[in-house]
CSV table of N, CA and C in Angstrom, one decimal:
chain,number,residue,atom,x,y,z
A,1,MET,N,63.2,178.8,346.9
A,1,MET,CA,61.9,179.4,346.2
A,1,MET,C,61.0,178.3,346.2
A,2,VAL,N,61.2,177.0,345.7
A,2,VAL,CA,60.4,175.8,345.6
A,2,VAL,C,59.7,175.6,346.9
A,3,ILE,N,60.7,175.6,347.9
A,3,ILE,CA,60.5,175.3,349.3
A,3,ILE,C,59.3,176.2,349.8
A,4,VAL,N,59.6,177.5,349.4
A,4,VAL,CA,58.5,178.3,350.0
A,4,VAL,C,57.3,178.3,349.3
A,5,ILE,N,57.1,178.1,348.0
A,5,ILE,CA,56.0,178.0,347.4
A,5,ILE,C,55.3,176.6,347.9
A,6,GLY,N,56.1,175.7,348.0
A,6,GLY,CA,55.5,174.2,348.6
A,6,GLY,C,54.9,174.5,349.9
A,7,ALA,N,55.5,175.1,350.8
A,7,ALA,CA,55.2,175.5,352.1
A,7,ALA,C,53.8,176.2,352.1
A,8,LEU,N,53.6,177.3,351.2
A,8,LEU,CA,52.5,178.2,351.1
A,8,LEU,C,51.3,177.1,350.6
A,9,LEU,N,51.6,176.2,349.6
A,9,LEU,CA,50.4,175.4,349.2
A,9,LEU,C,49.9,174.4,350.1
A,10,CYS,N,51.0,174.0,350.8
A,10,CYS,CA,50.7,172.9,351.9
A,10,CYS,C,49.8,173.6,353.0
A,11,ALA,N,50.3,174.8,353.3
A,11,ALA,CA,49.6,175.6,354.3
A,11,ALA,C,48.2,176.0,353.9
A,12,SER,N,48.1,176.4,352.8
A,12,SER,CA,46.6,176.6,352.1
A,12,SER,C,45.7,175.4,352.1
A,13,ALA,N,46.4,174.3,351.8
A,13,ALA,CA,45.6,173.1,351.7
A,13,ALA,C,45.3,172.4,353.0
A,14,GLY,N,46.0,173.0,354.0
A,14,GLY,CA,45.8,172.3,355.2
A,14,GLY,C,46.7,171.1,355.6
A,15,VAL,N,47.7,170.8,354.7
A,15,VAL,CA,48.8,169.8,354.9
A,15,VAL,C,49.8,170.2,355.8
A,16,SER,N,50.3,169.4,356.8
A,16,SER,CA,51.5,169.9,357.7
A,16,SER,C,52.7,170.0,357.0
A,17,LEU,N,53.5,170.8,357.7
A,17,LEU,CA,54.8,171.0,357.1
A,17,LEU,C,55.6,169.9,357.2
A,18,ALA,N,55.3,169.2,358.5
A,18,ALA,CA,56.0,167.7,358.4
A,18,ALA,C,55.9,166.9,357.1
A,19,LEU,N,55.0,166.9,356.6
A,19,LEU,CA,54.5,166.2,355.3
A,19,LEU,C,55.2,166.6,354.2
A,20,LEU,N,55.5,168.1,354.0
A,20,LEU,CA,56.2,168.7,352.9
A,20,LEU,C,57.5,168.4,353.3
A,21,ALA,N,58.2,168.3,354.5
A,21,ALA,CA,59.4,168.0,354.6
A,21,ALA,C,59.8,166.6,354.3
A,22,VAL,N,58.9,165.7,354.6
A,22,VAL,CA,59.2,164.2,354.2
A,22,VAL,C,59.1,164.1,352.8
A,23,LEU,N,58.1,164.9,352.0
A,23,LEU,CA,58.2,164.8,350.6
A,23,LEU,C,59.4,165.4,349.8
A,24,LEU,N,59.9,166.5,350.3
A,24,LEU,CA,61.3,167.1,349.9
A,24,LEU,C,62.4,166.3,349.8
A,25,SER,N,62.4,165.5,351.2
A,25,SER,CA,63.4,164.7,351.6
A,25,SER,C,63.5,163.5,350.5
A,26,ALA,N,62.3,162.9,350.2
A,26,ALA,CA,62.2,161.9,349.3
A,26,ALA,C,62.6,162.4,347.9
A,27,MET,N,62.4,163.6,347.5
A,27,MET,CA,62.6,164.1,346.4
A,27,MET,C,64.2,164.2,346.3
A,28,GLY,N,64.6,164.9,347.4
A,28,GLY,CA,66.3,164.9,347.4
A,28,GLY,C,67.0,163.7,347.1
A,29,VAL,N,66.4,162.6,348.0
A,29,VAL,CA,67.0,161.3,347.8
A,29,VAL,C,67.0,160.7,346.2
A,30,SER,N,65.7,160.9,345.8
A,30,SER,CA,65.7,160.3,344.5
A,30,SER,C,66.6,161.1,343.4
A,31,LEU,N,66.8,162.4,343.6
A,31,LEU,CA,67.8,163.2,342.9
A,31,LEU,C,69.1,162.7,343.1
A,32,VAL,N,69.4,162.4,344.4
A,32,VAL,CA,70.7,161.7,344.6
A,32,VAL,C,71.0,160.6,344.0
A,33,LEU,N,70.2,159.6,344.0
A,33,LEU,CA,70.2,158.2,343.2
A,33,LEU,C,70.3,158.5,341.7
A,34,ILE,N,69.6,159.4,341.2
A,34,ILE,CA,69.7,159.7,339.8
A,34,ILE,C,71.2,160.1,339.3
A,35,VAL,N,71.6,161.0,340.2
A,35,VAL,CA,73.1,161.5,339.8
A,35,VAL,C,74.0,160.3,340.0
A,36,LEU,N,73.9,159.5,341.2
A,36,LEU,CA,74.8,158.4,341.3
A,36,LEU,C,74.7,157.5,340.3
A,37,ARG,N,73.7,157.3,339.7
A,37,ARG,CA,73.4,156.2,338.7
A,37,ARG,C,73.9,156.7,337.3
A,38,GLY,N,74.0,158.1,337.2
A,38,GLY,CA,74.7,158.6,336.0
A,38,GLY,C,76.2,158.7,336.1
A,39,GLU,N,76.6,158.8,337.4
A,39,GLU,CA,78.1,158.7,337.7
A,39,GLU,C,78.6,157.4,337.3
A,40,ARG,N,78.0,156.3,337.8
A,40,ARG,CA,78.2,155.0,337.8
A,40,ARG,C,78.4,154.6,336.3
A,41,SER,N,77.3,155.0,335.5
A,41,SER,CA,77.4,154.5,334.0
A,41,SER,C,78.5,155.3,333.3
A,42,ARG,N,78.7,156.5,333.7
A,42,ARG,CA,79.9,157.3,333.1
A,42,ARG,C,81.3,156.6,333.4
A,43,ASN,N,81.4,156.3,334.7
A,43,ASN,CA,82.6,155.4,335.2
A,43,ASN,C,82.9,154.2,334.5
A,44,LEU,N,81.7,153.5,334.1
A,44,LEU,CA,81.7,152.1,333.5
A,44,LEU,C,82.3,152.3,332.1
A,45,ALA,N,81.7,153.5,331.4
A,45,ALA,CA,82.0,153.8,330.0
A,45,ALA,C,83.7,154.1,330.1
A,46,LEU,N,84.1,154.9,330.8
A,46,LEU,CA,85.5,155.3,330.9
A,46,LEU,C,86.3,154.1,331.3
A,47,GLU,N,86.0,153.1,332.0
A,47,GLU,CA,86.7,151.9,332.3
A,47,GLU,C,86.9,151.1,331.1
A,48,ALA,N,85.7,150.9,330.3
A,48,ALA,CA,85.5,150.2,329.2
A,48,ALA,C,86.5,150.8,328.2
A,49,ALA,N,86.5,152.2,328.0
A,49,ALA,CA,87.4,152.8,327.0
A,49,ALA,C,88.9,152.6,327.4
A,50,ILE,N,89.2,152.8,328.5
A,50,ILE,CA,90.6,152.5,329.0
A,50,ILE,C,91.1,151.2,328.9
A,51,ASP,N,90.2,150.3,329.1
A,51,ASP,CA,90.6,148.7,328.7
A,51,ASP,C,90.8,148.6,327.2
A,52,ARG,N,90.0,149.1,326.6
A,52,ARG,CA,90.2,149.0,324.9
A,52,ARG,C,91.4,149.6,324.7
A,53,LEU,N,91.9,150.9,325.2
A,53,LEU,CA,93.0,151.4,324.8
A,53,LEU,C,94.3,150.6,325.3
A,54,LEU,N,94.1,150.1,326.3
A,54,LEU,CA,95.3,149.3,326.9
A,54,LEU,C,95.5,148.1,326.0
A,55,ARG,N,94.3,147.5,325.6
A,55,ARG,CA,94.5,146.4,324.6
A,55,ARG,C,95.1,146.5,323.5
A,56,GLU,N,94.6,147.6,322.7
A,56,GLU,CA,95.2,148.2,321.7
A,56,GLU,C,96.9,148.5,321.8
A,57,ALA,N,97.2,149.2,322.9
A,57,ALA,CA,98.6,149.5,323.1
A,57,ALA,C,99.5,148.2,323.2
A,58,ARG,N,98.9,147.1,323.8
A,58,ARG,CA,99.5,145.9,324.1
A,58,ARG,C,99.6,145.3,322.7
A,59,LEU,N,98.6,145.2,321.9
A,59,LEU,CA,98.8,144.6,320.5
A,59,LEU,C,99.7,145.3,319.8
A,60,ALA,N,99.7,146.7,319.7
A,60,ALA,CA,100.8,147.4,319.1
A,60,ALA,C,102.4,147.1,319.5
A,61,ALA,N,102.5,147.0,320.8
A,61,ALA,CA,103.7,146.6,321.4
A,61,ALA,C,104.2,145.3,320.9
A,62,ALA,N,103.2,144.3,321.0
A,62,ALA,CA,103.5,143.0,320.5
A,62,ALA,C,103.8,142.9,319.1
A,63,ARG,N,103.2,143.7,318.2
A,63,ARG,CA,103.6,143.6,316.9
A,63,ARG,C,104.9,144.1,316.5
A,64,GLN,N,105.5,145.1,317.4
A,64,GLN,CA,106.7,145.6,317.1
A,64,GLN,C,107.8,144.7,317.5
A,65,HIS,N,107.6,143.7,318.5
A,65,HIS,CA,108.7,142.8,318.9
A,65,HIS,C,108.6,141.8,317.9
């Protein structure tokens, strides 16, 4: 739907569809980068939580011996 509306706006403004394709591609790439950045920070948070749990488990095991 967004593509159709964008194509109609570009056609009415005299802008080529090639320019619309470039703009949509750039928008798609930026959305992918935003998603990847979110995945990366979530993975880092998970790794930190796992490291903390492992440290606590090691300390608890050391106290029992």
